[in-house]
Each structure stands twice: as C-alpha cells, then as structure tokens.
mmCIF file of C-alpha atoms and ligand atoms in Angstrom:
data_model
loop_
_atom_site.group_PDB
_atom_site.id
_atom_site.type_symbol
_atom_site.label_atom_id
_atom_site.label_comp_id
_atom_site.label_asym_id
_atom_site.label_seq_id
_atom_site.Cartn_x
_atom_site.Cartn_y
_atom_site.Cartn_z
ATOM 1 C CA UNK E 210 -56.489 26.607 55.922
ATOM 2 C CA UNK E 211 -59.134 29.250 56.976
ATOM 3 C CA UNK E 212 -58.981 29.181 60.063
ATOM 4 C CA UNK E 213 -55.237 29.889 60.431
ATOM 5 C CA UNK E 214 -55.502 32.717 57.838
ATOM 6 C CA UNK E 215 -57.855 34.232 59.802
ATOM 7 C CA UNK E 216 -56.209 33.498 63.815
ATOM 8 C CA UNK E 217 -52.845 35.137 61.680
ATOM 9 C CA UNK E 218 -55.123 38.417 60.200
ATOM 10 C CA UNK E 219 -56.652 38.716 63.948
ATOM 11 C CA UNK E 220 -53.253 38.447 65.450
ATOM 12 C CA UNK E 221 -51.852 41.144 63.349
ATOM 13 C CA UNK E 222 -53.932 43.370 64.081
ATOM 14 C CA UNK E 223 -53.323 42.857 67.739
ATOM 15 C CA UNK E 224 -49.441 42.763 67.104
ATOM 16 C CA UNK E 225 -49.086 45.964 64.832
ATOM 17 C CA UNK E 226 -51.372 48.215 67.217
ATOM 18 C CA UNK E 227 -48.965 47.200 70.426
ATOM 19 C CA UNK E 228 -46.031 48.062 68.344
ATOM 20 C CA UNK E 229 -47.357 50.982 67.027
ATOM 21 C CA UNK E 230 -47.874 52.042 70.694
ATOM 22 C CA UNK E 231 -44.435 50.780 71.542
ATOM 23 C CA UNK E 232 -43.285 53.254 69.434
ATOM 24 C CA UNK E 233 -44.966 56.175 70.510
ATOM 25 C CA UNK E 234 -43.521 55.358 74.019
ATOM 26 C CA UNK E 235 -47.036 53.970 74.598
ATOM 27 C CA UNK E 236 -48.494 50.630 75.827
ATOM 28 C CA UNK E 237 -46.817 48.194 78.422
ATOM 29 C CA UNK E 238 -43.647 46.683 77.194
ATOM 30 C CA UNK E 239 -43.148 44.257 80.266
ATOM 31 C CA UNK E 240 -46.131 41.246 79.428
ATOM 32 C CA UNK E 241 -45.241 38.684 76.801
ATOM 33 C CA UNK E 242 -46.090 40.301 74.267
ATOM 34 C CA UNK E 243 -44.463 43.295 74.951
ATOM 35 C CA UNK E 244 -41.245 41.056 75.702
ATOM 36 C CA UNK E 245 -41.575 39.398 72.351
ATOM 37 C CA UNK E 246 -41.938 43.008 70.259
ATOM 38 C CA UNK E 247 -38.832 44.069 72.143
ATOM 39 C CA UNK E 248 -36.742 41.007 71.154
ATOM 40 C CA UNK E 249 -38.573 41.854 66.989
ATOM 41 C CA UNK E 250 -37.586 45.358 67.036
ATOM 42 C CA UNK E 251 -34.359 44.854 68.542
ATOM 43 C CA UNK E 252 -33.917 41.892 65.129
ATOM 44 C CA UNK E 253 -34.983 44.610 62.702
ATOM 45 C CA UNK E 254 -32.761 47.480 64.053
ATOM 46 C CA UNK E 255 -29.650 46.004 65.034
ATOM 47 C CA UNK E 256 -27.541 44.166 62.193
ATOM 48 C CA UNK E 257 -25.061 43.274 64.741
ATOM 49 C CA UNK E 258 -27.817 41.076 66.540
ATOM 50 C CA UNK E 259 -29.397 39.829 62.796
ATOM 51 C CA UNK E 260 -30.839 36.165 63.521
ATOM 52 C CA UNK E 261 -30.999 35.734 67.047
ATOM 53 C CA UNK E 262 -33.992 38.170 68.289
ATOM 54 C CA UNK E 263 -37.656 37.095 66.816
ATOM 55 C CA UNK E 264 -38.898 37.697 63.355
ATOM 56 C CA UNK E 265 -42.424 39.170 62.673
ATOM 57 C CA UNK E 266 -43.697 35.919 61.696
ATOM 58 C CA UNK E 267 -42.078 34.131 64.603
ATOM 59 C CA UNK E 268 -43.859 36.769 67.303
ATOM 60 C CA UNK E 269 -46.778 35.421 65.289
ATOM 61 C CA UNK E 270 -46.823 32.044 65.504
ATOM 62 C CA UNK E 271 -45.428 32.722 69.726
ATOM 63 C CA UNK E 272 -48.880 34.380 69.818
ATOM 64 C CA UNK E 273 -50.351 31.031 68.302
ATOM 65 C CA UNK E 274 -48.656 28.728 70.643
ATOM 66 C CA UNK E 275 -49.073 30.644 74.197
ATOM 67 C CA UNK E 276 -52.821 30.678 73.209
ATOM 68 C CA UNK E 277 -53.282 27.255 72.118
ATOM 69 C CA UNK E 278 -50.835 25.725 74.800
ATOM 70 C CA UNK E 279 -52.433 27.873 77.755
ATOM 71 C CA UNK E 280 -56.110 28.816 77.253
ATOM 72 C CA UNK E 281 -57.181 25.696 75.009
ATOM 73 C CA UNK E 282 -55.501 23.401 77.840
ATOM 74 C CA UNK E 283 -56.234 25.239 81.246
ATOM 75 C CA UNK E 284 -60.026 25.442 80.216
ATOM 76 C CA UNK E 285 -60.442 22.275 79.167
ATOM 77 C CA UNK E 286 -59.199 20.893 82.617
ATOM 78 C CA UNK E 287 -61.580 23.155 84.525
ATOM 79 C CA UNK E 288 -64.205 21.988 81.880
ATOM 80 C CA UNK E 289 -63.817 18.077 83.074
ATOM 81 C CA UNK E 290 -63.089 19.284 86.679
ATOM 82 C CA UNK E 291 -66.981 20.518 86.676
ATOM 83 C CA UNK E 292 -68.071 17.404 85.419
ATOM 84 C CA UNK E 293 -66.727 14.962 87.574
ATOM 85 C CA UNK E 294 -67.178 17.475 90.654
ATOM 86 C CA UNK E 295 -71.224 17.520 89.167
ATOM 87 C CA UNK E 296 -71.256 14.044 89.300
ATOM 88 C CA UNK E 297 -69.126 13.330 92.519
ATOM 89 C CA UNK E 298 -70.778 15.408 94.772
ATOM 90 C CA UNK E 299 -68.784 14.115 98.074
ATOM 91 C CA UNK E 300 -65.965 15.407 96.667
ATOM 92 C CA UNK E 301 -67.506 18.995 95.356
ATOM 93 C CA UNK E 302 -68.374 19.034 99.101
ATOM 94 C CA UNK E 303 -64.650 18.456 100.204
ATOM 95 C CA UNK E 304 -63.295 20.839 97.805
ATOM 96 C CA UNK E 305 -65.759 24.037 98.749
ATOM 97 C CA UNK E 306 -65.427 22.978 102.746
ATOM 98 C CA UNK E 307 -61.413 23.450 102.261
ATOM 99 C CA UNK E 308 -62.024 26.673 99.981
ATOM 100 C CA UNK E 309 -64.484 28.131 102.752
ATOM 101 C CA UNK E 310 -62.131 27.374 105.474
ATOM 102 C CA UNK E 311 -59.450 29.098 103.722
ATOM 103 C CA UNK E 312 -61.222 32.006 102.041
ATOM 104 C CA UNK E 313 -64.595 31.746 103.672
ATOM 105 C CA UNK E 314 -66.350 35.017 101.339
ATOM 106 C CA UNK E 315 -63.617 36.650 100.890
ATOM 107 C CA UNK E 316 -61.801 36.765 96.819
ATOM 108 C CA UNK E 317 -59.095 34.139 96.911
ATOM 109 C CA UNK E 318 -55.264 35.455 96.524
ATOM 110 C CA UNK E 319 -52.241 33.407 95.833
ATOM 111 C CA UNK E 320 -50.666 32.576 98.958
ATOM 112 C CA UNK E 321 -53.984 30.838 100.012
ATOM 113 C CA UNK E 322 -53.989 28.781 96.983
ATOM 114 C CA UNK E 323 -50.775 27.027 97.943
ATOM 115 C CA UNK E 324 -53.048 25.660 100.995
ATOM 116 C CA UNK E 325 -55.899 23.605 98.617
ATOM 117 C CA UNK E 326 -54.427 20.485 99.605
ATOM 118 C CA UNK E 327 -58.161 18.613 98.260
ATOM 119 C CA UNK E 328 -58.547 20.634 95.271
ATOM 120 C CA UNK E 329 -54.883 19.867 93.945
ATOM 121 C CA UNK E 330 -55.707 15.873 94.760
ATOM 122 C CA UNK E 331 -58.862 16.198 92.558
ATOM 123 C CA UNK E 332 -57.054 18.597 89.724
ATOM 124 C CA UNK E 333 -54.246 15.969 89.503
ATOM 125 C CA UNK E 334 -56.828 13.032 89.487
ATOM 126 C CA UNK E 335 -58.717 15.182 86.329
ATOM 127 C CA UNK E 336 -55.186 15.504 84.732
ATOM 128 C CA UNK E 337 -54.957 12.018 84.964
ATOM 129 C CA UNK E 338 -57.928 10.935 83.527
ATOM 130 C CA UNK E 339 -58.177 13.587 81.098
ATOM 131 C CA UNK E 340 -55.074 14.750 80.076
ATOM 132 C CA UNK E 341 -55.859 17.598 77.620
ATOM 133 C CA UNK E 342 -52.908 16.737 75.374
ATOM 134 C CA UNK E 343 -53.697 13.176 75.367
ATOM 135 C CA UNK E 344 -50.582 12.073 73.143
ATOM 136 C CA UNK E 345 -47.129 13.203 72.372
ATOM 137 C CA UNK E 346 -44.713 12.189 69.755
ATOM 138 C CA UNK E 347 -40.934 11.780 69.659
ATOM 139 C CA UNK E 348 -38.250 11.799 66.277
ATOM 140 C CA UNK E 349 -35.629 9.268 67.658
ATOM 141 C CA UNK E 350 -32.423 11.279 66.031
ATOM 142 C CA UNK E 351 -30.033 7.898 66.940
ATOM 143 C CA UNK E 352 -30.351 4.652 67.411
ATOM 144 C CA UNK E 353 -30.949 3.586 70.804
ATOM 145 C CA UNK E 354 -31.404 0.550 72.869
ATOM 146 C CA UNK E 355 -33.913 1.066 75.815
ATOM 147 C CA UNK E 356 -33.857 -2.095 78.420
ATOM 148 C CA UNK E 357 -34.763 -5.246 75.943
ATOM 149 C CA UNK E 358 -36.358 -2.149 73.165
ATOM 150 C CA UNK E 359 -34.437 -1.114 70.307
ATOM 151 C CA UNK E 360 -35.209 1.789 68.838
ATOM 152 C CA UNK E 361 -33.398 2.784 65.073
ATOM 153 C CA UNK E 362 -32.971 6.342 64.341
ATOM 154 C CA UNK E 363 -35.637 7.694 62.418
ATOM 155 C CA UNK E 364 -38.788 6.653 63.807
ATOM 156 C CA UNK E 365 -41.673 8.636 65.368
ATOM 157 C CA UNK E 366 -42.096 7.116 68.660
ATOM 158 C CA UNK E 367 -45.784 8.080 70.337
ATOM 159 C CA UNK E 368 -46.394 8.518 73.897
ATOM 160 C CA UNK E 369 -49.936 7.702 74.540
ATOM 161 C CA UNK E 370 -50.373 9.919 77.938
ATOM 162 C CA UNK E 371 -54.169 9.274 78.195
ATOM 163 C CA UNK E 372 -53.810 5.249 77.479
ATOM 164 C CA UNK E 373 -50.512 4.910 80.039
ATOM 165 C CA UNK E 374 -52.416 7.184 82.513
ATOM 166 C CA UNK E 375 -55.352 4.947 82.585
ATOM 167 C CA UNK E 376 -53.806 1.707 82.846
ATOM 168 C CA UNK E 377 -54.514 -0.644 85.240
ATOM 169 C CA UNK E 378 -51.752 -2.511 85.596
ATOM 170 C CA UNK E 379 -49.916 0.803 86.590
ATOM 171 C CA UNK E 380 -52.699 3.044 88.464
ATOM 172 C CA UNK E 381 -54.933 -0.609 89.947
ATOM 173 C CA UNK E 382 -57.942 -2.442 89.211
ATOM 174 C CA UNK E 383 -59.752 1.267 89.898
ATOM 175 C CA UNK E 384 -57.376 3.246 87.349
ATOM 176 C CA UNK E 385 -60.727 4.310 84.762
ATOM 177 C CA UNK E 386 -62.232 5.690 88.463
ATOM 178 C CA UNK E 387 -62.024 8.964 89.539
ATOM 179 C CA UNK E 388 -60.496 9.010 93.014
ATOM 180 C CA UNK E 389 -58.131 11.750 93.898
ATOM 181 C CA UNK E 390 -57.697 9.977 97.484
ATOM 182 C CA UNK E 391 -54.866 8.351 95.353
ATOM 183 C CA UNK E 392 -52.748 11.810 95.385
ATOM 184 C CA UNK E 393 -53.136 12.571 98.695
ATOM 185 C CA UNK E 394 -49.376 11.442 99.709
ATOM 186 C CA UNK E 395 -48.070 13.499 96.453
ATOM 187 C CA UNK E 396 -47.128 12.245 92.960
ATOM 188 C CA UNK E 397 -44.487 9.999 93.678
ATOM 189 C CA UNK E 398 -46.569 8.124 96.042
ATOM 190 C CA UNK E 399 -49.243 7.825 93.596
ATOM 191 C CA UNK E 400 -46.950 6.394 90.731
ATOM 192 C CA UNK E 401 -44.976 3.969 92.955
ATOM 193 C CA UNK E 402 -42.197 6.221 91.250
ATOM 194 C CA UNK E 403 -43.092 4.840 87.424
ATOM 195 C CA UNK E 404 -43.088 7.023 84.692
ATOM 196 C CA UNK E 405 -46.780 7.199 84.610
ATOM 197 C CA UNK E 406 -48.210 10.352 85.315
ATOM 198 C CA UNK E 407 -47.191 12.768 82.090
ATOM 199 C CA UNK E 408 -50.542 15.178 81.298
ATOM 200 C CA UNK E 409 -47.836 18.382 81.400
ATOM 201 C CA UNK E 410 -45.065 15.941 79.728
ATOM 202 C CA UNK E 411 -41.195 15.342 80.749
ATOM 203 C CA UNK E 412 -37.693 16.438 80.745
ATOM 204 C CA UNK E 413 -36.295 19.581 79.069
ATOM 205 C CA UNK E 414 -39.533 20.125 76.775
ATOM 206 C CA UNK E 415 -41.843 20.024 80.028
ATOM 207 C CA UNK E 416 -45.001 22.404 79.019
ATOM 208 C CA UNK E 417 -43.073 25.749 80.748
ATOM 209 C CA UNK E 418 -47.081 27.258 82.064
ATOM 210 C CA UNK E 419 -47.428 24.070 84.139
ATOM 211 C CA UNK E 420 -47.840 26.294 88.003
ATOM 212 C CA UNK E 421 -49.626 29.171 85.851
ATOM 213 C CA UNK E 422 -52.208 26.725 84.676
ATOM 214 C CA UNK E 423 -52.739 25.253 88.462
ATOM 215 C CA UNK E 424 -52.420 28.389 89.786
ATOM 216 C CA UNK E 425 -55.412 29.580 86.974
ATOM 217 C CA UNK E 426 -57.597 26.564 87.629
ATOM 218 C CA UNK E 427 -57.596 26.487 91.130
ATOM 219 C CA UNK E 428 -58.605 30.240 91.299
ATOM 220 C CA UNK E 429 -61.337 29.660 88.961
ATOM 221 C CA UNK E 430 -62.556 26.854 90.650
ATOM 222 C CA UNK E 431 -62.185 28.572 94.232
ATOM 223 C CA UNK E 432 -64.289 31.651 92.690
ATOM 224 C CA UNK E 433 -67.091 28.684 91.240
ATOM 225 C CA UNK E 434 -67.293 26.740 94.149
ATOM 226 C CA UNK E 435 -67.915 29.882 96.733
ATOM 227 C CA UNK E 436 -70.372 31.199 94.709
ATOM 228 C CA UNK E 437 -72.194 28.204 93.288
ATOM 229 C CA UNK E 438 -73.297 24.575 94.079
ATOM 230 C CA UNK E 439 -73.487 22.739 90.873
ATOM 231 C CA UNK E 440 -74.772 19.495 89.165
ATOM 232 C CA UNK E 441 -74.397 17.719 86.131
ATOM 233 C CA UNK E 442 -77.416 18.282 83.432
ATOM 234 C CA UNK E 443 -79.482 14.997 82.746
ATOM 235 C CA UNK E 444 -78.789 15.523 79.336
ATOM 236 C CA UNK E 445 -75.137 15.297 79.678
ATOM 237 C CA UNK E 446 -73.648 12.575 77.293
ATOM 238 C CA UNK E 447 -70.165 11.376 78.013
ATOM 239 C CA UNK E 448 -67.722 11.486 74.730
ATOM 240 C CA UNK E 449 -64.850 12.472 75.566
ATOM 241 C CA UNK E 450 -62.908 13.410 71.835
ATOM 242 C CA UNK E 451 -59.617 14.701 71.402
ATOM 243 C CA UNK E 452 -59.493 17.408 68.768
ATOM 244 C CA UNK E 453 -56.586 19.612 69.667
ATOM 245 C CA UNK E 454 -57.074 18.743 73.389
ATOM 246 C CA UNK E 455 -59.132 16.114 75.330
ATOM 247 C CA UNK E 456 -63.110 17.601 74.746
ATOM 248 C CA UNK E 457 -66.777 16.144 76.090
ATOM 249 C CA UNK E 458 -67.802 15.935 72.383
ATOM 250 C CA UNK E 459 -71.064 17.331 72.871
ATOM 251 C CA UNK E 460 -70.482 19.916 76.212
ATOM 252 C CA UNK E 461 -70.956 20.176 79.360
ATOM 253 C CA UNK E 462 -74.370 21.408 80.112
ATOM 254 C CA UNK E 463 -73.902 22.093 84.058
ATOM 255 C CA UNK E 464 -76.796 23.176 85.768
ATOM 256 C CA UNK E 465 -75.657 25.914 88.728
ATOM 257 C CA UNK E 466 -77.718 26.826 92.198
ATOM 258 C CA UNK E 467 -76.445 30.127 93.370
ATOM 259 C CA UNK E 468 -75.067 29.739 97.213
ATOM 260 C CA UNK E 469 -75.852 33.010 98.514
ATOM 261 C CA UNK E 470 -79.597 34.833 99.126
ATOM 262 C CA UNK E 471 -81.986 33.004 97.601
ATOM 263 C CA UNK E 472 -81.458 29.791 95.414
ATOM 264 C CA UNK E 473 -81.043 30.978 91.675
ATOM 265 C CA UNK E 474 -80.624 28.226 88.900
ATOM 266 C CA UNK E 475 -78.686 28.909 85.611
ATOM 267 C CA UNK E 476 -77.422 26.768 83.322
ATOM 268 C CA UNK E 477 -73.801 26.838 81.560
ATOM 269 C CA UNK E 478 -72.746 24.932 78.705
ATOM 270 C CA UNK E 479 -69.275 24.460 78.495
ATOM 271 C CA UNK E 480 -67.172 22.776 75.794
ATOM 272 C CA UNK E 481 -68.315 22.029 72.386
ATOM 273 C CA UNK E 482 -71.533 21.528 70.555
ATOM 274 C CA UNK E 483 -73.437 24.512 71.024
HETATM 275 C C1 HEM R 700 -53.532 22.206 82.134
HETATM 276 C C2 HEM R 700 -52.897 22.978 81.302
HETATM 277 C C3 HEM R 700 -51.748 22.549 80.444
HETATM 278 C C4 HEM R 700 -51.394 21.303 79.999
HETATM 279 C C5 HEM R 700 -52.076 19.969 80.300
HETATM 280 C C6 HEM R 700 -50.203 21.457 79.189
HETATM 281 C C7 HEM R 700 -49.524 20.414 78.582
HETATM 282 C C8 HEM R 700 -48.333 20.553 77.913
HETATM 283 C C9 HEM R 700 -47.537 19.467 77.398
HETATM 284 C C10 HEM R 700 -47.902 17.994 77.475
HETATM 285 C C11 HEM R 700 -46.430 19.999 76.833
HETATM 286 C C12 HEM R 700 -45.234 19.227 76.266
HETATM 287 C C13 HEM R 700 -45.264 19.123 74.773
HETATM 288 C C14 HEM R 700 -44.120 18.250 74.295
HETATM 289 O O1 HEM R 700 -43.392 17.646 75.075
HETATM 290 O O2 HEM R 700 -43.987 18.173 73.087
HETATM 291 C C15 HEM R 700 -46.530 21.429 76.944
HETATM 292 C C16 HEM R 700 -45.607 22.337 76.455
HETATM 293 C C17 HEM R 700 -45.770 23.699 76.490
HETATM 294 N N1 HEM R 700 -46.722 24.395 77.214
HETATM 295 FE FE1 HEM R 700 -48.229 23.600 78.271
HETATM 296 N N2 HEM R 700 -49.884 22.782 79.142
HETATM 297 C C18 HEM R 700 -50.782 23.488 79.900
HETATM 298 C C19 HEM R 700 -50.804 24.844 80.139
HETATM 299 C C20 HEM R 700 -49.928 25.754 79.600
HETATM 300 C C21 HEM R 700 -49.949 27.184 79.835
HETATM 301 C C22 HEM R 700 -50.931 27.899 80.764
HETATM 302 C C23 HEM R 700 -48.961 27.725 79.055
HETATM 303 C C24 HEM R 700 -48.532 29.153 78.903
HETATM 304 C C25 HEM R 700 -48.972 30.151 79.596
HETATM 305 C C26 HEM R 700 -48.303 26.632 78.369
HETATM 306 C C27 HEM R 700 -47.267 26.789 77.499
HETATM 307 C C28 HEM R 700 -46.544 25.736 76.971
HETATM 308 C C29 HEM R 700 -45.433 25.925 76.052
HETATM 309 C C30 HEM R 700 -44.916 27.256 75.510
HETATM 310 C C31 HEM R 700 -44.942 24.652 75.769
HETATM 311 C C32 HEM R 700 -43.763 24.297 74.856
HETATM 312 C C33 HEM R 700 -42.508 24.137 75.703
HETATM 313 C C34 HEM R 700 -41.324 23.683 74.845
HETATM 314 O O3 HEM R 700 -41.531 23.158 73.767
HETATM 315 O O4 HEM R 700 -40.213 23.842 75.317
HETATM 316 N N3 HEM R 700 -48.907 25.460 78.722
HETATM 317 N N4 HEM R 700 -47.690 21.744 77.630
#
C-alpha cells in the first residue's frame, strides 16, 4: 500500500532527526516520543534488556497508532459536534452561555473545563450517535457460554457500537435523536446501567486517551464557541460513512459569524470531500 509506505518514509524522518538530537544531548526526551526512543535505544544498547524495550519498527508503527487512535478520532467528534450544534441551535446557545459564564473572554484552562456540565451532555450525546470507531471485533480464545449464547472458541465476535448505541429498545422511541438532556444525571443514569454506551470501548483494552480526547474537544469547542456563532451550510448533505472512523461523506461546510466587532462570515469545510 502507498499510503503506508509513505506515512512510514514521513515518520522516519521525524523519528531519526529526534534521535539524532537525543544523541547530541539535544531535543526533549520527556513527550511520547521521546519516551518511546528511550525505551529503542535502551533495546539496541543493552543485551541484558534484548526483547523487552521497543524495536525501530515498533516506535514506528506506536507513531501510527497514537496518530490514528487520537487525531483521526478526537477531530472527527468535534467535526459532528459542529454539525448538530449548526443545526440545534438551542443547544449551541446552552453550550456558549455555560462557556461565557465560566470563561467569559478570557482563554479557557483546565480546571474550568471540569465545570462544562452542558458541553459534556452534548459531547457524550455526539459520542453516542456517532461513535468514531463505530465497530469493534473480538477473537473468542475459549469456548464460552454467555446467559442462553454459546460462543465456540475461534470465532470473531463483532461489537456493533454505532447499531447498539442507536437502538431503541435500549436508548427509547427517541434513540436516532439528538438530545443530550438524556446525560444530564451521568452515564449510568442514561443506560439504566446496560452495557450500551461503548464509543471509547470496555474493560482492560479501554482506548487509554479517553480524558485527553474530552479534555481536547471541549477546549476546542470552548475556543469556537467564544469566538464564533455558527450554522450549518444549505448545502450540507447528511452521509455519515465510516472509513477508518465515523465521517459526513461529503464534509461539513459550516458557515461561521464572528462574535466580536463587527459580524464577519467565513466558511469552513470540515471532513471529507474537498
Ligand atoms: C473521541 C476520541 C477517541 C475515541 C472515540 C477512541 C476510541 C477508542 C476505542 C473504541 C478503543 C478500543 C479499541 C479496542 O477495544 O479494540 C481505543 C483504544 C485506544 N485508543 Fe482511543 N479513542 C479516542 C481518542 C484517543 C486518543 C486521543 C488517544 C491517544 C492520545 C487514543 C489512544 C488509544 C490507544 C493507544 C488505544 C489502544 C489501547 C489498547 O489496545 O490497549 N485514543 N480508542
């Protein structure tokens, strides 16, 4: 494949210049992929610790996966956050009243972002309608019996996250609707305590950049929402396609009002197609 030849020649580049500066005492050592060099060099110098720090190609494809897993993911939440806040206005309104009351024009900082009560219900609620890992699939390694199910070792059992997440007879007749009033009481309440709400999956292989991505959107979207007002473009067609993660198939074309000073319209285009 092309396109992984070339991500692989792009991050080698990137990899061998940090290490090259890690050698000439040069370059920070303490951000992932300083950490990762550490644990490669260590591999290659010491043959008492041979196997258990990373290889080259293993730093490599750790590159691959903190890139794909974060940045594909996190922006394609904010990306269906913008439309459904362009088309629900009353709740754009709610979220920038709570991030004005908080920040008001001032840059938002962490510890205020643990008090967007709103703008976690409607980040959940775009989670759960578009989960951007919309499947997930499980090797069962023995047989096992679960309630009336058996299950023989072998098979690949899927999880469909986007199909359980908008099901009615778990989530209500309004489960395809977008209405983060249902997470106001928390997660549990919103379940009824079922196994139904899985966009940053389960148990020990939980996605580990769950509170990094939150953390990222909601700053993003506290930084959008001062600055602009926005609204969805009338050319906006909704096809939502999963190609790596959840996508509008042909963008988001979101047309933005600036807040402050006179009223300055720009467009974005987010997503694919263009
Ligand atoms: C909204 C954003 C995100 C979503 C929806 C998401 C979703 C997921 C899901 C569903 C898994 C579980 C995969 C499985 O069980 O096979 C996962 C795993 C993982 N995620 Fe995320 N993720 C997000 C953001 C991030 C970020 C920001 C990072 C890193 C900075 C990250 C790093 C990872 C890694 C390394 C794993 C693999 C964990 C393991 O296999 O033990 N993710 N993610």
């Amino acid at each position: 494949m092309q396109i992984d030849r070339e991500i692989r020649t792009l991050l080698k580049g990137i990899i061998q210049k940090r290490k090259k500066a890690i050698n000439n005492a040069e370059g920070p050592r303490d951000d992932l992929l300083g950490i990762l060099l550490q644990s490669n060099i260590q591999e290659n110098q010491d043959a008492n610790i041979k196997n258990q720090g990373l290889t080259f190609k293993e730093v490599i494809n750790e590159c691959k996966i903190f890139y794909m897993a974060g940045q594909e993911t996190t922006s394609a939440v904010l990306t269906w956050t913008l439309i459904l806040l362009g088309k629900h206005q009353d709740w754009q309104t709610r979220a920038r009243e709570e991030v004005m009351a908080i920040f008001g024009k001032s840059n938002p900082d962490f510890c205020g972002l643990k008090h967007l009560k709103i703008m976690n219900m409607i980040l959940q609620e775009v989670l759960r309608l578009y989960p951007p890992v919309t499947e997930l699939a499980r090797v069962v390694h023995e047989d096992i019996k679960i309630e009336d199910i058996f299950l023989p070792r072998g098979i690949l059992v899927n999880l469909p996250i986007l199909l359980v997440q908008q099901d009615e007879r778990l989530w209500g007749a309004d489960a395809k609707e977008f209405n983060p009033e249902r997470f106001n009481k928390g997660i549990s309440k919103a379940t009824g305590g079922n196994m139904s709400f899985f966009s940053f999956g389960w148990g020990p292989r939980i996605c580990i950049g769950s509170n990094f991505a939150m953390t990222a959107a909601k700053m993003a979207l506290a930084l959008i929402l001062q600055r602009f007002n926005f609204e969805l473009s009338p050319h906006y067609t909704h096809a939502p396609i999963g190609i790596g993660t959840l996508q509008p198939q042909f963008g988001a074309s979101i047309i933005l009002h600036r807040r402050v000073g006179i009223l300055v319209n720009a467009k974005v285009f987010l997503g694919l197609g263009g």
